Amino acid sequence: MLNPPQVAILGVNAIQLKPTRKPDGNIEFVDSIGLSLTLDHQVIDGSPGAKFLKVIRDKIEHAESLCTI
């Protein structure tokens, strides 16, 4: 639930191991984290919110690139 003056809340779940099928048919367990975004659609449209979640996902997937100089 959003409380003024909040316009968005990012929810972050715990990291869990999830099974994923690889192209060769084998199953591999990978770390997975759930993200959710609650928006006040009177202030922010859903499209920028979705783009924001995509950027966050990409940054988490490539976190090692954030640590290089």
XYZ file of N, CA and C in Angstrom:
207
model
N 0.844 -1.172 0.000
C 0.000 0.000 0.000
C 0.890 1.236 0.000
N 0.575 2.155 -0.885
C 1.325 3.406 -0.982
C 0.722 4.460 -0.065
N 1.593 5.177 0.604
C 1.169 6.281 1.462
C 1.756 7.574 0.916
N 0.930 8.609 0.691
C 1.466 9.881 0.182
C 2.598 10.368 1.077
N 3.686 10.844 0.537
C 3.957 11.216 -0.847
C 4.623 10.115 -1.670
N 4.555 8.859 -1.252
C 5.155 7.765 -2.020
C 4.455 7.635 -3.368
N 5.252 7.351 -4.412
C 4.672 7.094 -5.724
C 4.999 5.688 -6.212
N 5.924 5.003 -5.527
C 6.285 3.637 -5.915
C 6.948 2.923 -4.743
N 6.794 1.607 -4.738
C 7.474 0.764 -3.750
C 8.044 -0.430 -4.501
N 9.338 -0.685 -4.289
C 9.997 -1.843 -4.881
C 10.037 -2.958 -3.851
N 9.466 -4.108 -4.202
C 9.498 -5.277 -3.332
C 10.574 -6.242 -3.798
N 11.401 -6.715 -2.873
C 12.496 -7.624 -3.195
C 12.337 -8.887 -2.355
N 12.218 -10.025 -3.018
C 12.084 -11.309 -2.327
C 13.452 -11.879 -1.992
N 13.443 -12.977 -1.267
C 14.686 -13.671 -0.921
C 15.225 -14.424 -2.138
N 16.517 -14.646 -2.159
C 17.137 -15.437 -3.220
C 16.820 -16.907 -2.971
N 16.372 -17.588 -4.040
C 16.043 -19.011 -3.955
C 16.665 -19.739 -5.134
N 16.955 -21.014 -4.945
C 17.419 -21.849 -6.051
C 16.213 -22.324 -6.848
N 16.252 -22.128 -8.175
C 15.162 -22.557 -9.054
C 15.729 -23.456 -10.144
N 15.014 -24.538 -10.470
C 15.487 -25.396 -11.564
C 15.260 -24.710 -12.913
N 16.249 -24.808 -13.813
C 16.170 -24.242 -15.153
C 16.691 -25.275 -16.144
N 15.938 -25.466 -17.237
C 16.372 -26.419 -18.264
C 17.351 -25.723 -19.203
N 18.526 -26.325 -19.361
C 19.548 -25.801 -20.255
C 19.239 -26.244 -21.687
N 19.856 -25.583 -22.692
C 19.587 -25.958 -24.095
C 19.880 -27.419 -24.410
N 20.835 -28.029 -23.688
C 21.162 -29.437 -23.954
C 20.190 -30.401 -23.272
N 19.181 -29.870 -22.557
C 18.165 -30.707 -21.925
C 18.414 -30.986 -20.460
N 19.618 -30.720 -19.974
C 19.923 -30.933 -18.562
C 19.266 -29.853 -17.708
N 19.022 -30.196 -16.462
C 18.443 -29.235 -15.526
C 19.540 -28.711 -14.619
N 19.553 -27.395 -14.450
C 20.550 -26.728 -13.631
C 19.810 -25.867 -12.610
N 20.333 -25.786 -11.399
C 19.735 -24.936 -10.375
C 20.467 -23.593 -10.366
N 19.696 -22.518 -10.498
C 20.276 -21.171 -10.539
C 19.642 -20.317 -9.445
N 20.390 -19.317 -8.978
C 19.850 -18.371 -8.008
C 18.796 -17.506 -8.687
N 17.691 -17.294 -8.012
C 16.600 -16.484 -8.547
C 16.083 -15.560 -7.451
N 15.733 -14.339 -7.834
C 15.200 -13.377 -6.878
C 13.963 -12.736 -7.507
N 12.910 -12.603 -6.737
C 11.682 -12.001 -7.231
C 11.646 -10.505 -6.949
N 11.193 -9.747 -7.940
C 11.046 -8.306 -7.790
C 9.602 -7.928 -8.121
N 9.056 -6.983 -7.384
C 7.729 -6.459 -7.710
C 7.746 -4.949 -7.509
N 6.944 -4.259 -8.302
C 6.901 -2.812 -8.232
C 5.450 -2.377 -8.156
N 5.115 -1.637 -7.107
C 3.788 -1.057 -6.948
C 3.889 0.420 -7.295
N 3.008 0.876 -8.208
C 3.059 2.257 -8.681
C 1.747 2.978 -8.424
N 1.840 4.281 -8.212
C 0.668 5.139 -8.215
C 0.473 5.577 -9.664
N -0.508 4.995 -10.346
C -0.689 5.254 -11.770
C -1.224 6.649 -12.062
N -1.543 7.420 -11.045
C -1.881 8.818 -11.265
C -0.608 9.647 -11.453
N 0.528 9.089 -11.032
C 1.798 9.807 -11.105
C 2.735 9.182 -12.132
N 2.821 7.839 -12.146
C 3.753 7.121 -13.013
C 2.969 6.119 -13.847
N 3.204 6.122 -15.155
C 2.571 5.159 -16.040
C 3.266 3.800 -15.879
N 2.595 2.745 -16.275
C 3.156 1.404 -16.128
C 4.381 1.154 -16.985
N 4.456 1.781 -18.166
C 5.583 1.552 -19.070
C 6.928 1.974 -18.463
N 7.059 3.183 -17.904
C 8.331 3.530 -17.253
C 8.632 2.623 -16.063
N 7.595 2.181 -15.360
C 7.803 1.256 -14.245
C 8.383 -0.067 -14.715
N 7.861 -0.585 -15.841
C 8.378 -1.833 -16.405
C 9.813 -1.668 -16.877
N 10.119 -0.526 -17.485
C 11.499 -0.263 -17.933
C 12.443 -0.195 -16.733
N 11.979 0.432 -15.634
C 12.782 0.505 -14.413
C 13.090 -0.896 -13.892
N 12.072 -1.770 -13.838
C 12.296 -3.145 -13.368
C 13.280 -3.883 -14.272
N 13.215 -3.648 -15.578
C 14.147 -4.298 -16.509
C 15.575 -3.848 -16.231
N 15.772 -2.545 -15.984
C 17.115 -2.041 -15.687
C 17.631 -2.650 -14.386
N 16.779 -2.706 -13.358
C 17.181 -3.311 -12.084
C 17.569 -4.772 -12.298
N 16.739 -5.515 -13.059
C 17.047 -6.925 -13.338
C 18.390 -7.063 -14.043
N 18.623 -6.239 -15.070
C 19.890 -6.306 -15.803
C 21.080 -5.988 -14.895
N 20.933 -5.011 -14.016
C 22.032 -4.659 -13.095
C 22.325 -5.804 -12.125
N 21.275 -6.464 -11.641
C 21.476 -7.591 -10.714
C 22.120 -8.761 -11.450
N 21.665 -9.047 -12.688
C 22.222 -10.162 -13.457
C 23.683 -9.949 -13.798
N 24.107 -8.702 -13.930
C 25.486 -8.389 -14.295
C 26.161 -7.564 -13.203
N 25.941 -7.950 -11.958
C 26.477 -7.198 -10.821
C 28.005 -7.127 -10.834
N 28.663 -8.135 -11.386
C 30.123 -8.126 -11.395
C 30.656 -6.969 -12.220
N 29.918 -6.510 -13.230
C 30.376 -5.386 -14.041
C 30.319 -4.072 -13.263
N 29.511 -4.004 -12.201
C 29.441 -2.798 -11.395
C 30.674 -2.645 -10.511
N 31.411 -3.742 -10.294
C 32.543 -3.735 -9.364
C 33.872 -3.494 -10.071
N 33.881 -3.429 -11.399
C 35.138 -3.242 -12.122
C 35.458 -1.758 -12.259
N 36.734 -1.489 -12.358
C 37.176 -0.094 -12.487
C 37.475 0.212 -13.935
